[in-house]
Amino acid sequence: MTALDLSSPVAVVGTGTMGQGIAQVALVAGHSVRLYDTVPGRAQEASAAIGARLDRLVEKDRLTAADRDAARARLLPARSLTDLADCALVVEAVLERLDVKQDLFRELEGIVGEDCLLATNTSSLSVTAIGGALGNPGRLVGLHFFNPAPLLPLVEVVSGHATDVTMATRAYETARAWGKTPVACADTPGFIVNRIARPFYAEAFAVYEAQGADPATIDAILRESGGFKMGAFELTDLIGQDVNESVTHSVWQSFFQDVRFTPSLAQRRLVESGRLGRKTGQGWYDYREGAEPAEPHTAERARPPAYVVAEGDLGPAAELLALIREAGIAVREEDEDHGTRLVLPGGGQLALADGQTSVEFRDVVYFDLALDYRRATRIALSASQDTASQTLTEAIGLFQALGKDVSVIGDVPGMIVARTVARIVDLAHDAVAKGVATEEDIDTAMRLGVNYPLGPFEWSRRLGRNWAYALLDDLHMRDPSGRYAPSLALYRHAYASDKREGSTS
C-alpha cells in the first residue's frame, strides 16, 4: 500500500491551530485540501490565515511565488461535510472529547467513499474507542501531528485495536510523502511521546515538592548538565500548565491510576490558581513586565583539591578523570572492585548519583549525571546535613576547576538528571516489551517529538545495560510506593546482560 496520490483530495475538519497546520502540510505537499468547521465563517478565516503563512514562506525563500499561488488555488473552504464526499483522506482536529469525535466520524462514514481513510489527530484519547463508533472501524487510524505541524517533523501513526494494517500503512506512507518522519505505534495511553515523556516533568516536580531545589536550579541542571533544550518548568510554562497537567492526568487515568504516572500536586495548585504559564503571565516563573528573571543557585568559588584518588573507573562518568588531569589536578588511581568513586584529600568521597542518599554514608557527596561531562556547563552536587563542610567545599572546587558552575541541591536520591533518564529508559523498555513501538521508533519519537538530546535506548547503550535498573532498584528501596520499581522488561534486560557478561561460552 503506497501513499495517497497527489490527485486525491484531502480534508481537514477543525480549523484551530493544529487543523490549520495539518492542512498547510497537505497543501504544500501538493494535495487539494478542503477545510471544514462547524462554526460558520471559520473555514474561510482559516484559509486566509494559511494563505498569509504561505506568503511568509515566499518571503523567506522557502516557497516560490508560483507554488504559493498553486497551493492557494487548491485550498477550498467547505460549507458542509457533504462537500468532503470525494476526499481520499479526512483528518479531524476537533475538540478533544470522545463523544464529539465519535459523532463526527459516524456522520462522515455515511458521506465519504468506502475506501476513504479516516484519521484522528487525538493526543490523549483512545483511537480504538473513537473507531468503535464506526460500522467499519478498520479504516480509522491515528495521525498525531505535533504543534506546529508545518515545522515539527514527527507524526505518530497509531493503529487502534481494529485498524486495518493496510490503512495504517497508507497513513504511514502518506505522512512520509508529506515530508514528515512517521513512527508506528499501538493504541496505548499517551502513544509514544506523551507516555515516555512523563518522567521528564514528574521527576522535576517531585524534586521541587521534596524541597530539593527550586525551579530555576532544576531547569538549569536539566539544560546544562542533562543536555535537554529546556527544563521541565520552563517547558510546561510554554505548553500551558493546564494542557500539560491534562495530558498527565489522562495518561494516569488511562493506566488505571498507575503510580508511575501520578500527577503533581504542586502543578495542580498552579492550575487551580490560574497561573498557567506564559499565556497568563505567571506560571512557575513570572513573565509580567518588570519581573526579575529567576536565577539558578550557583555555589560561590571554592579552592580545588590538590589531588583526588580514583577508586574504580567512575562508570558513565569515566571522562571526568581526563578532565581532572587536564585541569592540573593529580589523579591517583586505585583498582577497587567494590566501587566507582573519587576520594578527596579530606577523606570524603565523591560518587555518581546511584539512587542512594548521602545521609546513609559517612561523608559522601553525590554528583549528577551529565550528557557529556566535557561539554556540560553545570554540575549538581547533593549532600546531607552530616556531610563535612570540607568535603562539600572540595567537591565544589573540583568541578569549578573543570570550568563548571556548581549547584548544590538537597539530599535527593538519584538527584535530577540521573533519576529522570533512568525512568525514561525504563518506560521505553516497558513500551517495547508491550508492543507499543520498536526501539528505533521510540528513539526517533523522543528526539523529534520533544527534542531530547538522545533517545532512551541511545541513553541506555551509552550508560550501560544495567545502569538504569540498578539506580531505580535503589530508589525503589527508599520509596517503596512503586513509583520507581523497575519494570519487568528492564529487569530482564539487565539480568540477561549480566548472565551474558558472566558466561564462559
Coordinates of C-alpha atoms in Angstrom, one line a residue:
M1 CA 0.0 0.0 0.0
T2 CA 1.5 3.3 -1.1
A3 CA 0.9 6.9 -0.2
L4 CA -2.2 8.7 -1.4
D5 CA -1.8 10.0 -4.9
L6 CA -1.4 13.8 -5.1
S7 CA -4.5 13.9 -7.2
S8 CA -6.5 12.7 -4.2
P9 CA -8.3 15.4 -2.2
V10 CA -7.6 15.7 1.5
A11 CA -10.0 17.2 4.0
V12 CA -9.3 18.6 7.5
V13 CA -12.2 19.0 9.9
G14 CA -11.5 21.6 12.6
T15 CA -9.7 24.8 11.9
G16 CA -7.8 25.7 15.0
T17 CA -4.0 25.9 15.2
M18 CA -3.5 22.2 14.7
G19 CA -6.1 21.9 11.9
Q20 CA -4.6 24.8 10.0
G21 CA -1.1 23.3 10.4
I22 CA -2.1 19.9 9.1
A23 CA -4.0 21.5 6.2
Q24 CA -0.9 23.5 5.3
V25 CA 1.3 20.4 5.3
A26 CA -1.0 18.5 3.0
L27 CA -1.4 21.6 0.8
V28 CA 2.3 22.2 0.4
A29 CA 2.8 18.5 -0.4
G30 CA 0.6 19.0 -3.4
H31 CA -2.9 17.9 -2.5
S32 CA -6.2 19.8 -2.9
V33 CA -7.3 20.5 0.6
R34 CA -10.8 21.2 1.9
L35 CA -11.3 22.8 5.3
Y36 CA -14.5 22.4 7.3
D37 CA -15.6 23.8 10.7
T38 CA -18.9 23.7 12.3
V39 CA -18.7 27.4 13.2
P40 CA -19.8 29.5 10.2
G41 CA -17.0 31.5 8.6
R42 CA -14.2 29.7 10.4
A43 CA -13.1 27.8 7.4
Q44 CA -12.8 31.0 5.4
E45 CA -10.8 32.6 8.1
A46 CA -8.5 29.6 8.4
S47 CA -8.0 29.6 4.6
A48 CA -6.9 33.3 4.8
A49 CA -4.6 32.5 7.7
I50 CA -3.0 29.7 5.8
G51 CA -2.6 31.9 2.8
A52 CA -0.8 34.5 4.9
R53 CA 1.6 31.8 6.2
L54 CA 2.3 30.8 2.6
D55 CA 3.2 34.4 1.9
R56 CA 5.7 34.4 4.7
L57 CA 7.3 31.2 3.3
V58 CA 7.7 33.0 0.0
E59 CA 9.3 36.0 1.8
K60 CA 11.8 33.5 3.5
D61 CA 12.6 31.8 0.1
R62 CA 11.1 28.5 1.4
L63 CA 8.4 28.5 -1.3
T64 CA 8.2 30.0 -4.8
A65 CA 5.5 32.5 -5.6
A66 CA 4.2 30.1 -8.3
D67 CA 3.9 27.2 -5.8
R68 CA 2.2 29.5 -3.4
D69 CA -0.4 30.6 -6.0
A70 CA -1.0 27.0 -7.0
A71 CA -1.4 26.0 -3.3
R72 CA -3.9 28.8 -2.7
A73 CA -5.9 27.6 -5.7
R74 CA -6.1 24.1 -4.2
L75 CA -7.3 25.3 -0.8
L76 CA -11.1 25.3 -0.6
P77 CA -13.3 26.1 2.4
A78 CA -16.2 23.6 2.7
R79 CA -19.7 24.7 3.6
S80 CA -20.8 21.3 4.9
L81 CA -19.5 17.8 5.5
T82 CA -21.1 16.6 2.3
D83 CA -18.6 18.7 0.4
L84 CA -16.0 16.2 1.6
A85 CA -17.7 13.2 -0.2
D86 CA -14.9 12.6 -2.7
C87 CA -11.9 13.0 -0.4
A88 CA -9.5 10.1 0.0
L89 CA -8.4 11.2 3.5
V90 CA -10.2 13.1 6.2
V91 CA -8.2 14.2 9.2
E92 CA -10.1 15.5 12.3
A93 CA -8.6 18.1 14.6
V94 CA -11.7 19.0 16.7
L95 CA -12.4 19.3 20.4
E96 CA -10.6 16.6 22.5
R97 CA -13.8 14.8 23.6
L98 CA -14.7 11.3 22.7
D99 CA -18.4 11.9 22.0
V100 CA -17.6 14.8 19.7
K101 CA -15.1 12.8 17.7
Q102 CA -17.4 9.7 17.5
D103 CA -20.3 11.7 16.3
L104 CA -18.2 13.4 13.6
F105 CA -16.9 10.1 12.3
R106 CA -20.3 8.5 12.3
E107 CA -21.6 11.3 10.1
L108 CA -18.5 11.1 7.9
E109 CA -18.9 7.4 7.4
G110 CA -22.2 8.0 5.7
I111 CA -20.8 10.6 3.4
V112 CA -17.3 9.6 2.2
G113 CA -16.5 6.6 0.0
E114 CA -15.8 3.1 1.4
D115 CA -12.1 3.4 0.6
C116 CA -11.7 6.8 2.3
L117 CA -9.1 6.8 5.1
L118 CA -10.3 8.5 8.3
A119 CA -7.7 9.9 10.7
T120 CA -7.9 11.4 14.2
N121 CA -5.2 13.8 15.5
T122 CA -6.1 13.0 19.1
S123 CA -3.2 13.2 21.5
S124 CA -4.9 11.7 24.6
L125 CA -8.0 9.7 23.6
S126 CA -8.1 6.1 22.5
V127 CA -8.1 5.6 18.8
T128 CA -9.8 2.3 19.4
A129 CA -12.6 3.9 21.3
I130 CA -13.1 6.6 18.6
G131 CA -13.2 3.9 15.9
G132 CA -15.6 1.8 18.0
A133 CA -18.4 4.1 16.9
L134 CA -17.9 3.2 13.2
G135 CA -19.5 0.5 11.2
N136 CA -16.0 -0.1 9.7
P137 CA -13.5 0.7 12.4
G138 CA -10.7 -0.7 10.3
R139 CA -10.5 2.5 8.2
L140 CA -9.7 4.7 11.2
V141 CA -6.1 5.5 12.2
G142 CA -4.4 8.0 14.5
L143 CA -2.3 10.6 12.8
H144 CA -0.8 12.5 15.7
F145 CA 1.0 15.6 14.5
F146 CA 3.0 17.8 16.8
N147 CA 2.5 21.5 17.1
P148 CA 3.4 23.5 15.0
A149 CA 2.6 20.8 12.4
P150 CA 4.4 22.6 9.5
L151 CA 7.6 22.7 11.4
L152 CA 7.9 19.6 13.6
P153 CA 8.7 16.5 11.6
L154 CA 7.3 13.8 13.8
V155 CA 3.9 12.1 13.2
E156 CA 2.8 9.2 15.4
V157 CA 0.8 6.8 13.3
V158 CA -1.4 5.0 15.7
S159 CA -3.2 1.7 15.0
G160 CA -6.3 1.1 17.0
H161 CA -7.3 -2.4 18.0
A162 CA -9.5 -2.7 14.9
T163 CA -7.4 -0.7 12.5
D164 CA -6.7 -2.5 9.2
V165 CA -3.0 -2.9 8.6
T166 CA -3.3 -1.6 5.0
M167 CA -4.9 1.6 6.2
A168 CA -2.2 2.1 8.8
T169 CA 0.4 1.6 6.1
R170 CA -1.3 4.0 3.8
A171 CA -1.3 6.6 6.5
Y172 CA 2.3 6.0 7.3
E173 CA 3.4 6.3 3.7
T174 CA 1.3 9.4 3.2
A175 CA 2.9 11.1 6.2
R176 CA 6.3 10.2 4.8
A177 CA 5.4 11.6 1.4
W178 CA 4.4 14.8 3.0
G179 CA 8.0 15.2 4.2
K180 CA 7.3 14.0 7.8
T181 CA 9.0 11.4 9.9
P182 CA 6.4 8.8 10.8
V183 CA 6.7 6.3 13.6
A184 CA 4.3 3.4 14.1
C185 CA 2.7 2.7 17.4
A186 CA 0.0 0.8 19.1
D187 CA -3.0 2.4 20.7
T188 CA -1.9 2.7 24.3
P189 CA -2.3 5.8 26.6
G190 CA 0.0 8.6 25.5
F191 CA 1.1 6.7 22.5
I192 CA 4.9 7.0 22.4
V193 CA 5.9 10.6 23.3
N194 CA 3.2 11.5 25.8
R195 CA 3.8 8.2 27.6
I196 CA 7.5 8.1 27.8
A197 CA 8.0 11.8 28.4
R198 CA 6.0 11.8 31.7
P199 CA 9.1 11.4 34.0
F200 CA 10.8 14.4 32.5
Y201 CA 8.1 16.6 34.1
A202 CA 7.2 14.3 37.0
E203 CA 10.8 13.9 38.5
A204 CA 11.5 17.7 38.2
F205 CA 8.2 18.4 40.1
A206 CA 9.0 15.7 42.6
V207 CA 12.4 17.2 43.4
Y208 CA 10.7 20.6 43.9
E209 CA 8.0 19.2 46.1
A210 CA 10.6 17.5 48.3
Q211 CA 12.3 20.9 48.6
G212 CA 15.4 19.5 46.9
A213 CA 15.8 22.5 44.6
D214 CA 13.9 25.5 43.2
P215 CA 12.5 25.5 39.6
A216 CA 15.3 27.7 38.1
T217 CA 18.0 25.4 39.5
I218 CA 16.3 22.2 38.4
D219 CA 15.8 23.7 34.9
A220 CA 19.4 24.8 34.7
I221 CA 20.7 21.3 35.6
L222 CA 18.4 19.6 33.1
R223 CA 19.7 22.0 30.4
E224 CA 23.3 22.5 31.3
S225 CA 24.1 19.0 32.6
G226 CA 21.4 16.8 31.0
G227 CA 21.6 18.4 27.6
F228 CA 17.8 19.0 27.3
K229 CA 16.8 22.1 25.3
M230 CA 14.5 23.3 28.0
G231 CA 13.9 22.5 31.7
A232 CA 10.6 20.9 32.8
F233 CA 9.3 24.1 34.5
E234 CA 10.0 26.5 31.6
L235 CA 8.7 23.9 29.1
T236 CA 5.4 23.4 30.9
D237 CA 5.0 27.2 31.2
L238 CA 5.4 27.3 27.4
I239 CA 3.0 24.4 26.8
G240 CA 0.5 25.7 29.4
Q241 CA 0.2 24.2 32.8
D242 CA -3.4 23.2 32.2
V243 CA -2.6 21.5 29.0
N244 CA 0.4 19.6 30.4
E245 CA -1.4 18.5 33.5
S246 CA -4.4 17.4 31.4
V247 CA -2.2 15.1 29.4
T248 CA -0.6 13.7 32.6
H249 CA -4.0 13.2 34.2
S250 CA -5.3 11.4 31.1
V251 CA -2.3 9.0 30.9
W252 CA -2.6 8.3 34.7
Q253 CA -6.3 7.6 34.5
S254 CA -5.9 5.5 31.3
F255 CA -3.4 3.3 33.1
F256 CA -5.8 2.8 36.0
Q257 CA -4.0 5.3 38.2
D258 CA -0.7 3.6 37.9
V259 CA 1.6 5.3 40.5
R260 CA 4.3 5.7 37.8
F261 CA 2.2 8.4 36.2
T262 CA 0.8 10.1 39.2
P263 CA 0.2 13.8 38.6
S264 CA 1.9 16.5 40.6
L265 CA 0.0 18.2 43.4
A266 CA 2.2 21.3 43.0
Q267 CA 1.2 21.6 39.4
R268 CA -2.5 21.1 40.3
R269 CA -2.3 24.0 42.7
L270 CA -0.7 26.1 40.0
V271 CA -3.5 25.3 37.6
E272 CA -6.1 26.0 40.3
S273 CA -4.6 29.4 41.0
G274 CA -4.9 30.3 37.3
R275 CA -1.1 30.6 36.8
L276 CA -1.0 28.7 33.6
G277 CA 2.4 29.9 32.3
R278 CA 3.3 32.3 29.6
K279 CA -0.2 32.7 28.3
T280 CA -1.4 34.1 31.7
G281 CA 1.8 36.0 32.6
Q282 CA 2.6 33.7 35.5
G283 CA 3.3 30.0 35.9
W284 CA 6.3 28.5 37.6
Y285 CA 8.0 31.8 36.6
D286 CA 6.8 35.4 36.4
Y287 CA 6.6 36.7 32.9
R288 CA 4.9 40.0 33.7
E289 CA 6.5 43.3 32.7
G290 CA 9.3 44.3 35.0
A291 CA 9.6 40.9 36.7
E292 CA 13.0 39.8 37.7
P293 CA 14.2 36.6 35.9
A294 CA 14.7 33.6 38.2
E295 CA 18.3 32.6 38.6
P296 CA 19.6 29.1 39.5
H297 CA 21.5 28.5 42.7
T298 CA 25.2 28.7 41.9
A299 CA 27.9 27.9 44.5
E300 CA 30.5 30.5 45.5
R301 CA 34.0 30.0 44.3
A302 CA 36.0 27.4 46.3
R303 CA 39.6 26.2 46.3
P304 CA 40.1 23.0 44.2
P305 CA 41.7 20.0 45.9
A306 CA 45.4 19.3 45.1
Y307 CA 44.6 15.7 44.1
V308 CA 41.9 13.0 44.1
V309 CA 42.1 9.3 44.4
A310 CA 40.1 7.4 41.8
E311 CA 38.7 4.1 43.1
G312 CA 37.3 2.3 40.1
D313 CA 36.6 3.7 36.7
L314 CA 33.6 6.0 37.6
G315 CA 31.4 4.1 35.1
P316 CA 29.4 6.6 33.0
A317 CA 31.4 9.5 34.4
A318 CA 34.8 8.0 33.4
E319 CA 35.5 11.0 31.2
L320 CA 35.9 13.1 34.4
L321 CA 39.3 11.6 35.1
A322 CA 40.8 13.1 31.9
L323 CA 39.2 16.4 32.6
I324 CA 40.6 16.5 36.1
R325 CA 44.1 15.8 34.8
E326 CA 43.7 18.5 32.2
A327 CA 42.8 20.9 34.9
G328 CA 46.2 20.3 36.6
I329 CA 44.8 18.2 39.5
A330 CA 46.7 15.0 40.2
V331 CA 44.7 11.7 39.9
R332 CA 45.9 8.7 41.9
E333 CA 44.2 5.6 40.7
E334 CA 43.5 2.5 42.8
D335 CA 41.9 -0.6 41.4
E336 CA 38.9 -1.2 43.5
D337 CA 36.3 -3.8 42.7
H338 CA 33.7 -2.6 45.1
G339 CA 33.1 0.9 44.0
T340 CA 33.5 3.7 41.5
R341 CA 34.2 6.9 43.3
L342 CA 36.7 9.7 44.0
V343 CA 38.3 10.1 47.4
L344 CA 39.1 13.7 48.3
P345 CA 42.1 14.9 50.3
G346 CA 40.0 15.4 53.4
G347 CA 38.9 11.8 53.3
G348 CA 35.4 12.4 52.0
Q349 CA 34.1 10.7 48.9
L350 CA 32.5 11.9 45.7
A351 CA 30.3 9.5 43.8
L352 CA 28.0 9.5 40.8
A353 CA 24.2 9.5 41.7
D354 CA 23.1 5.9 42.1
G355 CA 19.7 6.1 43.8
Q356 CA 21.1 6.2 47.3
T357 CA 21.2 9.2 49.7
S358 CA 24.2 10.9 51.2
V359 CA 22.9 10.7 54.7
E360 CA 23.3 6.9 54.6
F361 CA 27.1 7.1 54.4
R362 CA 29.9 8.7 56.2
D363 CA 30.9 11.9 54.4
V364 CA 29.7 11.3 50.8
V365 CA 28.8 13.9 48.2
Y366 CA 26.9 12.8 45.1
F367 CA 27.2 14.4 41.7
D368 CA 24.6 14.2 38.9
L369 CA 24.7 12.5 35.6
A370 CA 25.7 14.6 32.6
L371 CA 25.0 14.0 28.9
D372 CA 28.7 15.0 28.2
Y373 CA 30.9 15.9 31.1
R374 CA 33.3 17.8 28.8
R375 CA 30.6 20.0 27.3
A376 CA 28.4 20.3 30.4
T377 CA 28.5 23.8 31.9
R378 CA 26.8 23.0 35.2
I379 CA 27.0 20.1 37.6
A380 CA 24.7 19.4 40.5
L381 CA 26.0 18.1 43.9
S382 CA 24.0 16.6 46.6
A383 CA 25.0 16.4 50.3
S384 CA 23.3 15.8 53.6
Q385 CA 23.4 17.7 56.9
D386 CA 26.0 15.3 58.1
T387 CA 28.4 15.8 55.2
A388 CA 31.6 17.5 56.3
S389 CA 31.9 21.1 55.1
Q390 CA 35.4 20.4 53.9
T391 CA 34.2 17.5 51.7
L392 CA 31.5 19.6 50.1
T393 CA 33.9 22.5 49.6
E394 CA 36.5 20.3 47.9
A395 CA 33.8 18.8 45.7
I396 CA 32.6 22.2 44.6
G397 CA 36.2 23.4 44.0
L398 CA 36.9 20.3 41.9
F399 CA 34.1 20.9 39.4
Q400 CA 34.7 24.6 39.3
A401 CA 38.3 23.8 38.3
L402 CA 36.9 21.9 35.4
G403 CA 35.1 25.1 34.3
K404 CA 31.6 24.1 35.6
D405 CA 29.1 26.1 37.5
V406 CA 28.0 24.1 40.5
S407 CA 24.5 23.9 42.0
V408 CA 24.2 22.2 45.4
I409 CA 20.8 20.6 45.9
G410 CA 19.2 18.7 48.8
D411 CA 19.9 15.0 49.6
V412 CA 17.7 13.7 46.8
P413 CA 18.2 10.1 45.8
G414 CA 19.0 9.8 42.2
M415 CA 19.4 13.6 42.0
I416 CA 17.8 15.2 38.9
V417 CA 19.2 14.1 35.6
A418 CA 20.1 10.6 36.7
R419 CA 16.6 9.7 38.0
T420 CA 14.9 11.4 35.1
V421 CA 16.9 9.5 32.5
A422 CA 16.6 6.2 34.4
R423 CA 12.8 6.4 34.5
I424 CA 12.6 7.4 30.8
V425 CA 14.8 4.4 29.9
D426 CA 12.6 2.2 32.0
L427 CA 9.3 3.3 30.4
A428 CA 10.9 2.9 27.0
H429 CA 11.9 -0.7 27.7
D430 CA 8.4 -1.4 29.1
A431 CA 6.8 0.0 26.0
V432 CA 8.8 -2.2 23.6
A433 CA 8.1 -5.3 25.7
K434 CA 4.3 -4.5 25.5
G435 CA 4.4 -4.0 21.7
V436 CA 3.8 -0.2 21.7
A437 CA 6.6 0.5 19.2
T438 CA 10.1 -0.5 18.2
E439 CA 13.3 0.7 19.9
E440 CA 14.2 2.7 16.7
D441 CA 10.8 4.4 16.5
I442 CA 10.8 5.2 20.2
D443 CA 14.3 6.9 19.9
T444 CA 13.1 8.8 16.8
A445 CA 9.9 9.9 18.5
M446 CA 11.6 11.2 21.6
R447 CA 14.3 13.1 19.7
L448 CA 12.0 14.6 17.2
G449 CA 8.8 14.9 19.2
V450 CA 10.2 16.5 22.4
N451 CA 13.8 17.3 21.2
Y452 CA 15.6 15.0 23.6
P453 CA 19.4 15.0 23.2
L454 CA 19.3 11.2 23.0
G455 CA 16.6 8.6 22.6
P456 CA 16.0 6.3 25.6
F457 CA 17.8 3.4 24.0
E458 CA 20.7 5.6 22.9
W459 CA 21.0 6.7 26.6
S460 CA 20.8 3.0 27.7
R461 CA 23.6 1.9 25.4
R462 CA 25.8 4.8 26.5
L463 CA 25.2 4.3 30.2
G464 CA 25.4 0.5 30.4
R465 CA 22.8 -2.1 30.2
N466 CA 22.1 -2.4 33.9
W467 CA 22.7 1.2 34.9
A468 CA 19.0 2.3 34.9
Y469 CA 17.9 -0.9 36.6
A470 CA 20.4 -0.5 39.4
L471 CA 19.6 3.1 40.1
L472 CA 15.8 2.5 40.1
D473 CA 16.2 -0.5 42.3
D474 CA 18.0 1.6 44.9
L475 CA 15.4 4.4 44.5
H476 CA 12.6 1.8 45.0
M477 CA 14.1 0.7 48.3
R478 CA 13.9 4.2 49.5
D479 CA 10.5 5.0 48.1
P480 CA 8.5 1.7 48.0
S481 CA 5.4 3.3 46.7
G482 CA 6.0 1.6 43.3
R483 CA 6.8 4.8 41.5
Y484 CA 10.4 3.7 41.0
A485 CA 10.0 0.0 40.8
P486 CA 11.9 -1.2 37.7
S487 CA 9.7 -2.8 35.1
L488 CA 9.9 -6.5 34.4
A489 CA 11.3 -5.6 30.9
L490 CA 14.1 -3.6 32.4
Y491 CA 14.9 -6.3 34.9
R492 CA 15.1 -8.9 32.1
H493 CA 17.3 -6.6 30.1
A494 CA 19.7 -6.1 33.0
Y495 CA 19.7 -9.7 34.2
A496 CA 20.2 -11.2 30.7
S497 CA 23.1 -8.8 30.2
D498 CA 24.7 -9.9 33.5
K499 CA 24.4 -13.6 32.6
R500 CA 25.9 -13.0 29.1
E501 CA 28.8 -11.0 30.6
G502 CA 29.4 -13.7 33.2
S503 CA 29.2 -16.6 30.7
T504 CA 32.2 -18.6 29.8
S505 CA 30.8 -19.7 26.5

